[in-house]
Tab-separated table of C-alpha atoms in Angstrom:
chain	number	residue	atom	x	y	z
A	1	MET	CA	0.000	0.000	0.000
A	2	ASN	CA	2.585	2.544	-1.017
A	3	THR	CA	1.495	4.000	-4.287
A	4	ASP	CA	-1.207	6.576	-4.750
A	5	SER	CA	-3.257	4.328	-6.988
A	6	GLU	CA	-3.270	1.566	-4.373
A	7	THR	CA	-4.429	4.078	-1.762
A	8	LEU	CA	-7.144	5.343	-4.105
A	9	GLN	CA	-8.375	1.811	-4.699
A	10	ARG	CA	-8.420	1.019	-1.012
A	11	GLN	CA	-10.264	4.269	-0.246
A	12	ALA	CA	-12.816	3.330	-2.891
A	13	TRP	CA	-13.548	-0.159	-1.530
A	14	MET	CA	-13.630	1.031	2.069
A	15	ALA	CA	-16.159	3.702	1.054
A	16	THR	CA	-18.244	1.128	-0.837
A	17	LEU	CA	-18.336	-1.105	2.239
A	18	ALA	CA	-19.110	1.778	4.629
A	19	LYS	CA	-21.952	3.103	2.474
A	20	SER	CA	-23.561	-0.285	1.842
A	21	SER	CA	-26.726	-1.383	3.594
A	22	ALA	CA	-25.869	-3.656	6.509
A	23	ASP	CA	-28.510	-6.191	5.478
A	24	MET	CA	-27.205	-6.468	1.936
A	25	LEU	CA	-23.575	-6.660	3.072
A	26	LEU	CA	-24.421	-9.564	5.385
A	27	GLU	CA	-26.347	-11.282	2.597
A	28	VAL	CA	-23.618	-11.055	-0.069
A	29	TRP	CA	-20.956	-11.950	2.499
A	30	GLN	CA	-22.780	-15.122	3.466
A	31	GLU	CA	-23.446	-15.991	-0.179
A	32	ALA	CA	-19.756	-15.543	-1.011
A	33	GLY	CA	-19.015	-18.295	1.507
A	34	LEU	CA	-15.673	-16.865	2.615
A	35	LYS	CA	-14.644	-17.964	6.088
A	36	PRO	CA	-11.223	-16.482	6.705
A	37	VAL	CA	-9.520	-17.222	10.023
A	38	PHE	CA	-8.530	-14.014	11.770
A	39	GLU	CA	-7.611	-12.494	15.104
A	40	TRP	CA	-8.857	-9.198	16.463
A	41	LEU	CA	-6.462	-6.292	16.769
A	42	ARG	CA	-9.339	-4.120	17.932
A	43	THR	CA	-12.779	-5.600	18.501
A	44	PRO	CA	-15.687	-3.556	17.105
A	45	GLU	CA	-15.995	-0.361	19.095
A	46	ILE	CA	-18.825	2.188	18.881
A	47	GLY	CA	-17.965	5.856	19.096
A	48	ALA	CA	-18.560	9.173	17.420
A	49	VAL	CA	-16.963	11.366	14.811
A	50	MET	CA	-17.525	15.130	14.817
A	51	VAL	CA	-18.825	16.106	11.384
A	52	ARG	CA	-17.570	19.476	10.232
A	53	GLY	CA	-19.065	21.902	7.781
A	54	ALA	CA	-17.477	24.836	5.985
A	55	MET	CA	-18.760	28.351	6.689
A	56	GLY	CA	-20.598	29.584	3.620
A	57	GLY	CA	-19.982	26.187	2.014
A	58	THR	CA	-16.401	27.079	1.126
A	59	GLY	CA	-14.786	28.819	4.115
A	60	ALA	CA	-13.193	27.754	7.377
A	61	ALA	CA	-14.516	24.751	9.291
A	62	PHE	CA	-17.119	24.635	12.060
A	63	ASN	CA	-18.515	21.745	14.067
A	64	LEU	CA	-21.860	20.613	12.714
A	65	GLY	CA	-22.582	17.692	15.041
A	66	GLU	CA	-21.459	14.156	15.703
A	67	MET	CA	-22.383	10.878	14.054
A	68	THR	CA	-22.125	7.348	15.376
A	69	VAL	CA	-19.301	5.248	13.963
A	70	THR	CA	-18.142	1.677	14.514
A	71	ARG	CA	-14.520	0.751	13.965
A	72	CYS	CA	-12.471	-2.411	14.213
A	73	SER	CA	-9.183	-3.912	13.060
A	74	LEU	CA	-8.213	-7.512	12.503
A	75	ARG	CA	-5.403	-9.660	11.117
A	76	LEU	CA	-5.713	-12.646	8.816
A	77	GLN	CA	-3.567	-15.743	9.344
A	78	ASP	CA	-1.109	-14.629	6.679
A	79	GLY	CA	-0.567	-11.364	8.557
A	80	VAL	CA	-2.656	-9.064	6.325
A	81	VAL	CA	-4.449	-6.380	8.373
A	82	GLY	CA	-7.942	-5.073	7.632
A	83	HIS	CA	-9.581	-1.965	9.067
A	84	ALA	CA	-13.141	-0.704	9.101
A	85	TYR	CA	-14.676	2.667	9.946
A	86	VAL	CA	-18.372	2.550	9.161
A	87	ALA	CA	-21.186	4.901	10.144
A	88	GLY	CA	-23.748	3.580	12.593
A	89	ARG	CA	-23.625	1.048	15.417
A	90	ASP	CA	-23.577	-2.269	13.563
A	91	ARG	CA	-20.686	-4.376	14.873
A	92	LYS	CA	-21.284	-7.155	12.343
A	93	LYS	CA	-21.125	-4.691	9.473
A	94	ALA	CA	-17.799	-3.378	10.789
A	95	GLU	CA	-16.431	-6.920	11.143
A	96	ILE	CA	-17.391	-7.950	7.606
A	97	SER	CA	-16.057	-4.641	6.244
A	98	ALA	CA	-12.675	-5.165	7.927
A	99	LEU	CA	-12.538	-8.756	6.661
A	100	CYS	CA	-13.268	-7.581	3.114
A	101	ASP	CA	-10.638	-4.857	3.476
A	102	ALA	CA	-8.075	-7.468	4.480
A	103	LEU	CA	-9.094	-9.991	1.803
A	104	MET	CA	-8.884	-7.295	-0.885
A	105	GLN	CA	-5.152	-7.190	-0.152
A	106	THR	CA	-4.769	-10.943	-0.756
A	107	ASP	CA	-5.124	-13.263	-3.748
A	108	GLN	CA	-8.850	-13.486	-2.959
A	109	ALA	CA	-9.340	-9.882	-4.084
A	110	THR	CA	-11.000	-10.864	-7.368
A	111	ALA	CA	-13.558	-13.049	-5.605
A	112	VAL	CA	-14.332	-10.332	-3.034
A	113	ARG	CA	-14.684	-7.747	-5.760
A	114	GLU	CA	-17.005	-9.856	-7.891
A	115	LYS	CA	-19.131	-11.384	-5.168
A	116	ILE	CA	-19.281	-8.554	-2.641
A	117	LEU	CA	-18.026	-5.148	-3.777
A	118	ASP	CA	-19.554	-5.087	-7.255
A	119	PRO	CA	-23.082	-6.018	-6.109
A	120	LEU	CA	-22.860	-3.450	-3.290
A	121	LYS	CA	-21.654	-0.779	-5.675
A	122	ASP	CA	-24.408	-1.626	-8.153
A	123	ALA	CA	-27.057	-1.347	-5.429
A	124	THR	CA	-25.710	1.995	-4.181
A	125	LEU	CA	-25.515	3.334	-7.721
A	126	ALA	CA	-29.060	2.150	-8.473
A	127	ALA	CA	-30.364	3.912	-5.353
A	128	ARG	CA	-28.510	7.116	-6.201
A	129	THR	CA	-29.658	6.984	-9.806
A	130	GLY	CA	-33.249	6.473	-8.691
A	131	THR	CA	-33.068	9.533	-6.437
A	132	ALA	CA	-31.436	11.612	-9.181
A	133	GLN	CA	-34.139	10.559	-11.649
A	134	LYS	CA	-36.952	11.447	-9.254
A	135	ALA	CA	-35.269	14.805	-8.610
A	136	ALA	CA	-34.929	15.377	-12.362
A	137	ALA	CA	-38.682	14.830	-12.757
A	138	THR	CA	-39.257	17.752	-10.356
A	139	LYS	CA	-37.007	20.147	-12.291
A	140	VAL	CA	-38.915	23.263	-13.287
A	141	ASP	CA	-39.328	24.054	-17.001
A	142	PHE	CA	-39.936	27.774	-17.228
A	143	PHE	CA	-41.758	29.092	-20.254
A	144	THR	CA	-42.590	32.619	-21.269
A	145	LEU	CA	-46.162	33.396	-22.176
A	146	VAL	CA	-46.544	35.020	-25.593
A	147	ARG	CA	-46.706	38.755	-25.131
A	148	GLY	CA	-49.565	40.561	-26.755
A	149	GLU	CA	-47.486	43.040	-28.765
A	150	ASP	CA	-49.542	43.122	-32.002
B	1	MET	CA	-31.757	24.982	58.624
B	2	TYR	CA	-31.426	22.319	55.932
B	3	VAL	CA	-33.698	19.323	56.345
B	4	ALA	CA	-33.023	16.240	54.240
B	5	VAL	CA	-36.201	14.421	53.324
B	6	LYS	CA	-36.493	10.967	51.842
B	7	GLY	CA	-39.474	9.284	50.295
B	8	GLY	CA	-41.362	8.820	47.096
B	9	GLU	CA	-39.466	5.772	45.817
B	10	ALA	CA	-42.597	3.679	45.469
B	11	ALA	CA	-44.501	6.577	43.883
B	12	ILE	CA	-41.692	7.122	41.358
B	13	GLU	CA	-41.504	3.453	40.479
B	14	ASN	CA	-45.247	3.257	39.938
B	15	ALA	CA	-45.191	6.454	37.885
B	16	HIS	CA	-42.562	4.852	35.624
B	17	SER	CA	-44.568	1.701	35.136
B	18	TRP	CA	-47.667	3.748	34.285
B	19	LEU	CA	-45.521	5.718	31.830
B	20	ASP	CA	-44.504	2.428	30.193
B	21	GLU	CA	-48.118	1.358	29.921
B	22	ILE	CA	-49.414	4.649	28.597
B	23	ARG	CA	-46.534	4.850	26.096
B	24	ARG	CA	-47.669	1.582	24.587
B	25	GLY	CA	-51.298	2.750	24.626
B	26	ASP	CA	-54.211	0.580	23.553
B	27	THR	CA	-52.779	-2.916	22.987
B	28	ASP	CA	-55.458	-3.585	20.366
B	29	VAL	CA	-53.583	-1.093	18.184
B	30	PRO	CA	-50.364	-2.470	16.587
B	31	GLU	CA	-47.152	-1.276	18.233
B	32	LEU	CA	-44.987	1.241	16.363
B	33	GLY	CA	-41.674	-0.122	15.116
B	34	ILE	CA	-38.423	1.854	14.973
B	35	ALA	CA	-38.276	1.348	11.195
B	36	GLN	CA	-41.794	2.790	10.865
B	37	ILE	CA	-40.810	5.910	12.782
B	38	ARG	CA	-37.556	6.260	10.837
B	39	ASN	CA	-39.332	5.938	7.495
B	40	GLN	CA	-42.720	7.538	8.045
B	41	LEU	CA	-41.886	10.235	10.594
B	42	ALA	CA	-38.573	11.021	8.917
B	43	LEU	CA	-38.716	14.780	9.487
B	44	ALA	CA	-39.239	14.291	13.237
B	45	VAL	CA	-36.235	11.950	13.175
B	46	ASP	CA	-34.233	14.618	11.342
B	47	ARG	CA	-35.111	17.259	13.916
B	48	VAL	CA	-34.055	14.998	16.773
B	49	MET	CA	-30.738	14.280	15.045
B	50	ALA	CA	-30.083	17.962	14.312
B	51	GLU	CA	-30.871	19.278	17.783
B	52	GLY	CA	-29.619	16.160	19.554
B	53	SER	CA	-26.428	16.855	17.605
B	54	LEU	CA	-25.931	13.188	16.716
B	55	TYR	CA	-26.551	11.725	13.267
B	56	ASP	CA	-28.051	8.266	13.774
B	57	PRO	CA	-31.592	7.807	12.393
B	58	ASP	CA	-32.261	4.558	14.285
B	59	LEU	CA	-31.330	6.082	17.635
B	60	ALA	CA	-33.413	9.183	16.919
B	61	ALA	CA	-36.401	6.977	16.029
B	62	LEU	CA	-35.959	5.009	19.250
B	63	ALA	CA	-35.807	8.253	21.225
B	64	ILE	CA	-39.052	9.450	19.608
B	65	LYS	CA	-40.757	6.181	20.530
B	66	GLN	CA	-39.439	6.298	24.096
B	67	SER	CA	-40.481	9.948	24.526
B	68	ARG	CA	-44.019	9.335	23.193
B	69	GLY	CA	-43.348	11.825	20.409
B	70	ASP	CA	-42.147	14.627	22.700
B	71	LEU	CA	-39.311	15.778	20.459
B	72	ILE	CA	-37.485	17.859	23.050
B	73	GLU	CA	-37.546	14.876	25.428
B	74	ALA	CA	-36.207	12.749	22.537
B	75	ILE	CA	-33.451	15.308	21.892
B	76	PHE	CA	-32.610	15.137	25.609
B	77	LEU	CA	-32.229	11.335	25.362
B	78	ILE	CA	-29.922	11.672	22.353
B	79	ARG	CA	-27.808	14.363	24.039
B	80	ALA	CA	-27.422	12.110	27.086
B	81	TYR	CA	-26.458	9.105	24.946
B	82	ARG	CA	-24.001	11.211	22.944
B	83	THR	CA	-21.954	11.946	26.050
B	84	THR	CA	-21.266	8.208	26.510
B	85	LEU	CA	-19.518	7.836	23.133
B	86	PRO	CA	-15.743	8.029	22.782
B	87	ARG	CA	-14.754	10.559	20.112
B	88	PHE	CA	-12.752	8.889	17.321
B	89	GLY	CA	-11.943	12.128	15.542
B	90	SER	CA	-13.390	14.766	13.264
B	91	SER	CA	-14.354	14.724	9.627
B	92	ARG	CA	-12.932	16.933	6.942
B	93	PRO	CA	-15.365	19.777	6.174
B	94	ILE	CA	-18.137	18.191	4.124
B	95	LYS	CA	-18.154	19.270	0.491
B	96	THR	CA	-21.678	20.474	-0.064
B	97	GLU	CA	-20.833	21.470	-3.660
B	98	ASN	CA	-20.647	17.718	-4.378
B	99	MET	CA	-24.070	17.064	-2.853
B	100	ALA	CA	-26.316	14.565	-4.625
B	101	CYS	CA	-29.269	16.977	-4.534
B	102	MET	CA	-32.844	15.792	-4.138
B	103	ARG	CA	-33.892	19.436	-3.904
B	104	ARG	CA	-32.111	22.564	-5.038
B	105	ILE	CA	-33.753	25.922	-5.541
B	106	SER	CA	-32.692	29.539	-5.860
B	107	ALA	CA	-34.810	32.607	-5.219
B	108	THR	CA	-32.246	34.886	-6.875
B	109	PHE	CA	-31.586	33.341	-10.299
B	110	LYS	CA	-34.217	31.680	-12.444
B	111	ASP	CA	-31.931	29.998	-14.954
B	112	VAL	CA	-29.064	28.332	-13.155
B	113	PRO	CA	-26.903	25.423	-14.301
B	114	GLY	CA	-28.520	22.319	-12.843
B	115	GLY	CA	-31.919	24.002	-12.763
B	116	GLN	CA	-34.524	24.555	-10.104
B	117	VAL	CA	-35.251	21.148	-8.621
B	118	LEU	CA	-38.243	21.059	-6.301
B	119	GLY	CA	-37.778	17.638	-4.730
B	120	PRO	CA	-40.407	16.148	-2.395
B	121	THR	CA	-41.574	19.538	-1.087
B	122	PHE	CA	-44.695	20.592	0.806
B	123	ASP	CA	-44.408	24.045	-0.821
B	124	TYR	CA	-47.045	23.777	-3.528
B	125	THR	CA	-49.446	21.521	-1.680
B	126	HIS	CA	-52.734	23.174	-0.760
B	127	ARG	CA	-52.438	22.330	2.926
B	128	LEU	CA	-55.765	20.554	2.795
B	129	LEU	CA	-56.083	17.492	4.975
B	130	ASP	CA	-55.798	14.380	2.852
B	131	PHE	CA	-58.365	11.942	4.174
B	132	LYS	CA	-57.071	9.256	1.840
B	133	LEU	CA	-54.097	8.902	4.228
B	134	ALA	CA	-56.488	8.015	7.032
B	135	ALA	CA	-57.659	5.069	4.945
B	136	GLU	CA	-54.204	3.505	4.610
B	137	GLY	CA	-53.953	3.962	0.862
B	138	SER	CA	-50.668	3.037	-0.801
B	139	ALA	CA	-48.750	5.816	-2.540
B	140	GLU	CA	-48.082	5.859	-6.270
B	141	PRO	CA	-44.368	5.563	-7.099
B	142	ALA	CA	-42.707	8.903	-7.937
B	143	LEU	CA	-42.175	9.729	-11.593
B	144	LYS	CA	-38.661	9.661	-13.003
B	145	ALA	CA	-36.850	11.607	-15.690
B	146	PRO	CA	-33.478	10.748	-17.243
B	147	ALA	CA	-30.555	11.682	-14.982
B	148	GLN	CA	-27.092	10.576	-13.956
B	149	ALA	CA	-26.435	9.466	-10.384
B	150	ASP	CA	-23.697	11.916	-9.502
B	151	GLU	CA	-24.552	15.067	-11.395
B	152	VAL	CA	-23.033	17.941	-9.443
B	153	LYS	CA	-24.829	21.258	-9.173
B	154	PRO	CA	-22.549	24.266	-8.645
B	155	HIS	CA	-23.206	26.566	-5.710
B	156	ILE	CA	-25.191	29.560	-6.895
B	157	THR	CA	-23.113	31.998	-4.842
B	158	SER	CA	-20.069	30.837	-6.838
B	159	PHE	CA	-21.460	32.804	-9.811
B	160	LEU	CA	-21.530	35.994	-7.727
B	161	ASN	CA	-18.115	35.118	-6.375
B	162	ASP	CA	-16.700	35.002	-9.925
B	163	GLU	CA	-17.576	38.688	-10.317
B	164	GLY	CA	-16.385	39.587	-6.824
B	165	LEU	CA	-19.925	40.715	-6.011
B	166	ILE	CA	-20.167	38.641	-2.852
B	167	GLN	CA	-17.834	38.603	0.072
B	168	SER	CA	-15.616	35.522	-0.139
B	169	GLU	CA	-15.466	33.248	2.871
B	170	PRO	CA	-12.181	33.491	4.767
B	171	GLN	CA	-10.134	30.304	4.939
B	172	ASN	CA	-8.063	29.021	7.815
B	173	ASP	CA	-6.789	25.682	9.058
B	174	GLN	CA	-7.542	26.280	12.723
B	175	THR	CA	-9.353	23.630	14.704
B	176	PRO	CA	-12.846	25.064	15.179
B	177	PRO	CA	-14.035	25.595	18.756
B	178	ASP	CA	-16.363	22.912	20.103
B	179	LEU	CA	-19.018	23.910	22.615
B	180	THR	CA	-19.522	20.283	23.620
B	181	ARG	CA	-15.964	20.333	24.953
B	182	GLU	CA	-15.462	23.849	26.299
B	183	PRO	CA	-18.083	26.097	27.866
B	184	LEU	CA	-19.500	28.795	25.632
B	185	GLU	CA	-17.576	32.030	26.048
B	186	LEU	CA	-18.324	35.420	24.590
B	187	PRO	CA	-17.524	37.032	22.279
B	188	ALA	CA	-18.034	33.895	20.203
B	189	SER	CA	-16.387	33.218	16.864
B	190	ARG	CA	-18.633	32.634	13.862
B	191	ALA	CA	-17.669	28.940	13.959
B	192	LEU	CA	-18.963	28.649	17.516
B	193	ARG	CA	-22.141	30.592	16.690
B	194	LEU	CA	-22.880	28.273	13.768
B	195	GLN	CA	-22.402	25.192	15.965
B	196	ALA	CA	-24.778	26.639	18.559
B	197	LEU	CA	-27.359	27.573	15.910
B	198	THR	CA	-27.345	24.251	14.053
B	199	ARG	CA	-28.132	22.381	17.293
B	200	GLY	CA	-30.371	25.180	18.549
B	201	ASP	CA	-34.126	24.872	18.960
B	202	GLU	CA	-35.929	25.132	15.630
B	203	GLY	CA	-38.710	27.266	17.094
B	204	PHE	CA	-36.316	29.667	18.790
B	205	VAL	CA	-34.092	30.064	15.723
B	206	LEU	CA	-37.212	30.470	13.546
B	207	GLY	CA	-38.538	33.234	15.825
B	208	MET	CA	-35.199	35.014	15.825
B	209	GLY	CA	-34.908	34.744	12.033
B	210	TYR	CA	-38.455	36.043	11.636
B	211	SER	CA	-37.671	39.015	13.871
B	212	THR	CA	-34.883	40.098	11.471
B	213	GLN	CA	-37.386	40.114	8.610
B	214	ARG	CA	-39.831	42.209	10.625
B	215	GLY	CA	-37.229	44.896	11.155
B	216	TYR	CA	-35.291	43.923	14.279
B	217	GLY	CA	-31.806	43.965	12.787
B	218	ARG	CA	-33.063	43.984	9.227
B	219	ASN	CA	-30.535	42.705	6.700
B	220	HIS	CA	-32.698	42.107	3.635
B	221	ALA	CA	-32.001	38.485	2.769
B	222	PHE	CA	-32.654	36.546	-0.415
B	223	VAL	CA	-32.387	32.784	-0.425
B	224	GLY	CA	-29.500	32.500	-2.858
B	225	GLU	CA	-29.733	28.760	-2.666
B	226	LEU	CA	-31.389	26.033	-0.709
B	227	ARG	CA	-30.269	22.457	-1.276
B	228	ILE	CA	-31.074	19.117	0.322
B	229	GLY	CA	-29.303	15.868	-0.439
B	230	ASN	CA	-26.558	13.432	0.421
B	231	VAL	CA	-22.977	14.395	1.114
B	232	ALA	CA	-20.051	12.092	1.862
B	233	VAL	CA	-18.389	12.297	5.286
B	234	GLU	CA	-14.647	11.833	4.981
B	235	VAL	CA	-12.526	11.050	8.034
B	236	ASP	CA	-8.749	10.832	8.353
B	237	ILE	CA	-7.846	7.401	9.697
B	238	PRO	CA	-4.625	7.644	11.709
B	239	GLU	CA	-3.755	3.932	11.456
B	240	LEU	CA	-4.044	4.085	7.668
B	241	GLY	CA	-2.532	7.485	7.002
B	242	PHE	CA	-5.289	8.494	4.602
B	243	ALA	CA	-8.914	9.586	4.648
B	244	VAL	CA	-11.900	7.311	4.091
B	245	GLU	CA	-15.545	8.097	3.392
B	246	ILE	CA	-17.521	6.494	6.209
B	247	ALA	CA	-21.038	7.419	5.063
B	248	ASP	CA	-23.300	9.599	2.976
B	249	ILE	CA	-25.459	11.749	5.218
B	250	GLU	CA	-28.511	13.829	4.407
B	251	ILE	CA	-27.983	17.547	4.872
B	252	THR	CA	-29.903	20.783	4.287
B	253	GLU	CA	-27.900	23.849	3.294
B	254	CYS	CA	-29.114	27.420	2.874
B	255	GLU	CA	-27.089	30.368	1.677
B	256	THR	CA	-28.687	33.754	1.926
B	257	VAL	CA	-27.476	36.658	-0.176
B	258	ASN	CA	-27.776	39.903	1.718
B	259	GLN	CA	-27.661	43.462	0.522
B	260	PHE	CA	-24.696	45.306	1.948
B	261	THR	CA	-24.001	48.916	1.078
B	262	GLY	CA	-20.471	48.844	2.387
B	263	SER	CA	-18.910	50.159	5.541
B	264	LYS	CA	-15.719	51.880	6.614
B	265	THR	CA	-13.822	48.637	6.066
B	266	GLU	CA	-15.762	46.773	3.366
B	267	PRO	CA	-16.750	47.762	-0.218
B	268	PRO	CA	-20.395	47.542	-1.315
B	269	GLN	CA	-21.053	43.902	-2.089
B	270	PHE	CA	-23.349	41.071	-1.160
B	271	THR	CA	-22.713	39.175	2.043
B	272	ARG	CA	-23.865	35.740	3.165
B	273	GLY	CA	-25.749	34.106	5.902
B	274	TYR	CA	-25.210	30.390	6.242
B	275	GLY	CA	-27.403	27.564	7.428
B	276	LEU	CA	-26.374	23.896	7.529
B	277	VAL	CA	-28.470	21.309	9.329
B	278	PHE	CA	-28.542	17.502	9.632
B	279	GLY	CA	-31.392	15.903	7.702
B	280	GLN	CA	-34.178	17.689	5.839
B	281	SER	CA	-34.985	20.901	7.622
B	282	GLU	CA	-35.198	23.887	5.361
B	283	ARG	CA	-37.173	26.005	7.848
B	284	LYS	CA	-34.307	25.608	10.313
B	285	ALA	CA	-31.602	26.113	7.654
B	286	ILE	CA	-33.167	29.357	6.361
B	287	SER	CA	-33.713	30.647	9.908
B	288	MET	CA	-30.146	29.761	10.850
B	289	ALA	CA	-28.805	31.667	7.846
B	290	LEU	CA	-30.852	34.764	8.774
B	291	VAL	CA	-29.627	34.710	12.373
B	292	ASP	CA	-26.037	33.973	11.325
B	293	ARG	CA	-26.107	37.048	9.100
B	294	ALA	CA	-27.657	39.241	11.806
B	295	LEU	CA	-24.966	38.164	14.293
B	296	ARG	CA	-22.200	39.160	11.847
B	297	TRP	CA	-22.936	42.903	12.284
B	298	LYS	CA	-19.727	43.564	14.201
B	299	GLU	CA	-17.293	41.982	11.730
B	300	LEU	CA	-19.059	43.776	8.846
B	301	GLY	CA	-18.923	47.142	10.604
B	302	GLU	CA	-22.721	47.518	10.723
B	303	ASP	CA	-24.645	49.403	13.393
B	304	ASP	CA	-25.876	47.620	16.480
B	305	THR	CA	-29.558	48.492	16.424
B	306	GLY	CA	-30.101	46.738	19.736
B	307	ALA	CA	-32.162	44.024	18.035
B	308	PRO	CA	-32.390	40.689	19.882
B	309	ALA	CA	-31.090	38.805	16.816
B	310	GLN	CA	-27.917	40.932	16.860
B	311	ASP	CA	-27.267	40.132	20.519
B	312	GLU	CA	-25.106	37.016	20.538
B	313	GLU	CA	-25.345	36.626	24.292
B	314	PHE	CA	-29.131	36.600	24.062
B	315	VAL	CA	-29.253	34.261	21.053
B	316	LEU	CA	-26.532	31.800	22.018
B	317	TYR	CA	-27.497	31.467	25.668
B	318	HIS	CA	-31.159	30.862	24.889
B	319	CYS	CA	-31.204	28.794	21.673
B	320	ASP	CA	-30.419	25.438	23.278
B	321	ASN	CA	-33.694	23.720	24.119
B	322	ILE	CA	-32.114	21.198	26.489
B	323	GLN	CA	-30.533	23.906	28.617
B	324	ALA	CA	-33.747	25.902	28.405
B	325	THR	CA	-36.077	23.054	29.264
B	326	GLY	CA	-33.790	21.939	32.087
B	327	PHE	CA	-33.950	25.304	33.762
B	328	VAL	CA	-37.572	26.112	32.999
B	329	GLU	CA	-38.850	22.702	34.079
B	330	HIS	CA	-36.701	22.360	37.175
B	331	ILE	CA	-38.937	24.815	39.009
B	332	LYS	CA	-41.628	22.124	39.182
B	333	LEU	CA	-39.329	19.968	41.349
B	334	PRO	CA	-39.448	20.231	45.168
B	335	HIS	CA	-38.502	23.704	46.399
B	336	TYR	CA	-40.185	23.174	49.770
B	337	VAL	CA	-37.426	24.758	51.831
B	338	ASP	CA	-36.932	27.736	49.515
B	339	PHE	CA	-40.667	28.329	49.515
B	340	GLN	CA	-40.868	27.951	53.294
B	341	ALA	CA	-38.387	30.830	53.581
B	342	GLU	CA	-40.447	32.967	51.177
B	343	LEU	CA	-43.592	32.150	53.117
B	344	GLU	CA	-41.991	33.226	56.384
B	345	LEU	CA	-40.791	36.443	54.777
B	346	VAL	CA	-44.205	37.379	53.340
B	347	ARG	CA	-45.912	36.643	56.709
B	348	LYS	CA	-43.371	38.816	58.481
B	349	LEU	CA	-43.818	41.692	55.997
B	350	ARG	CA	-47.599	41.452	56.377
B	351	ARG	CA	-47.312	41.536	60.168
B	352	GLU	CA	-45.122	44.625	59.956
B	353	ALA	CA	-47.400	46.341	57.441
B	354	ASN	CA	-50.480	45.597	59.594
B	355	ALA	CA	-48.736	46.853	62.718
B	356	ALA	CA	-47.724	50.070	60.939
B	357	ARG	CA	-51.285	50.615	59.682
B	358	GLU	CA	-52.783	50.008	63.121
B	359	ALA	CA	-50.281	52.399	64.681
B	360	ALA	CA	-51.250	55.074	62.134
B	361	GLU	CA	-54.939	54.625	62.901
């Protein structure tokens, strides 16, 4: 994990896992049938992160309010370490996310991507597209009435 | 003399069990689930998250159920829970310009890139009671139009910024003050005021914002932009050495554009008020922006007209509904000894007044 592109990829899959629905993550994880042996470095822990906003949308930071977050870290038998920081208080979601993070750094990456990450990404994209399409249907078309100049 | 009194344990216990029973209500009626509250009373959930200052829809829904729909009581429960959580860190400032907007409107420009998007608004409803809802009808699915998932809509104030017509927002890398960690001290920075306002009581902030429109600290605001949608929360992870997005959260943002004729230190230009609130709450976001702008009078070199909305001590010390309800409601709790002293005093004064009157007669 030294190069920028590796970091970008890892950021992307960690975001996909964090933003997935806990129910769907559990479902695709169980379907994938992966049962890696691991030890905890940090068992799932619930805490908070202070969310910051920018004054005027672009200026200096201010504290908007906290959100609940669950984090954990674990190590696979071959020594690869996986981390998870996911919003909410779902310990199982954090555990599966950290396992996927670790497995993505092993030769099982292709399987994890195909069976877990891609379906999650598709579902998130479908939800976002649906929202964008409903929003688009509420976009105002202005029209000018013909002026009676004759 | 201080007299310690014990008692009431049994009464309190029985009051709690009656509260449990009355919360559940008629058992012939199905019990409310957390998911039902989260989905169907979503705006109540949003208010509890915003003023409870903790983004967690499931917890907010639970608090609403536990409080029988008393939202300030629910906010109290969330604030109490919040204090039990270890703080893992802070996010980078959320990038609202990248918001996936479900609603985005401007009252200042008709034709803006990205358009005027109404979203699921109450605005153009006729406010007539819909008796169909009482009959458990199922809703028609919303219509769709072609769109991409991550179409970004530029901030409307950025167009004014390009011409230098609006004051640009100062940047700095300082850690913003946090009123959940240090007591509120005056004068407050704008960062601290915005934190207080975003978790402030919606009704109080609304009343204060309204007062600026009615002339108490008038600053002639237009809603430059109002947007609601999802924004990614990005957190630096120390053990990884890079930042990770941990969620998309729903946010309401309002930027007001205010007339400003210039002062000794500033040229004539537009200035901003800013509102940013967890969840969907445009009433709160607009009100917050109005009050933010009114409180900026000093840094903009404007006159203090003595208006309540310009008085940061008044606004900041009274906008928090948990502090307010704690102090207002505590006077219902036993004050037997205090009142005994008052009673003695009034009796004594009456005796003296009667004696003086009799002596005069």
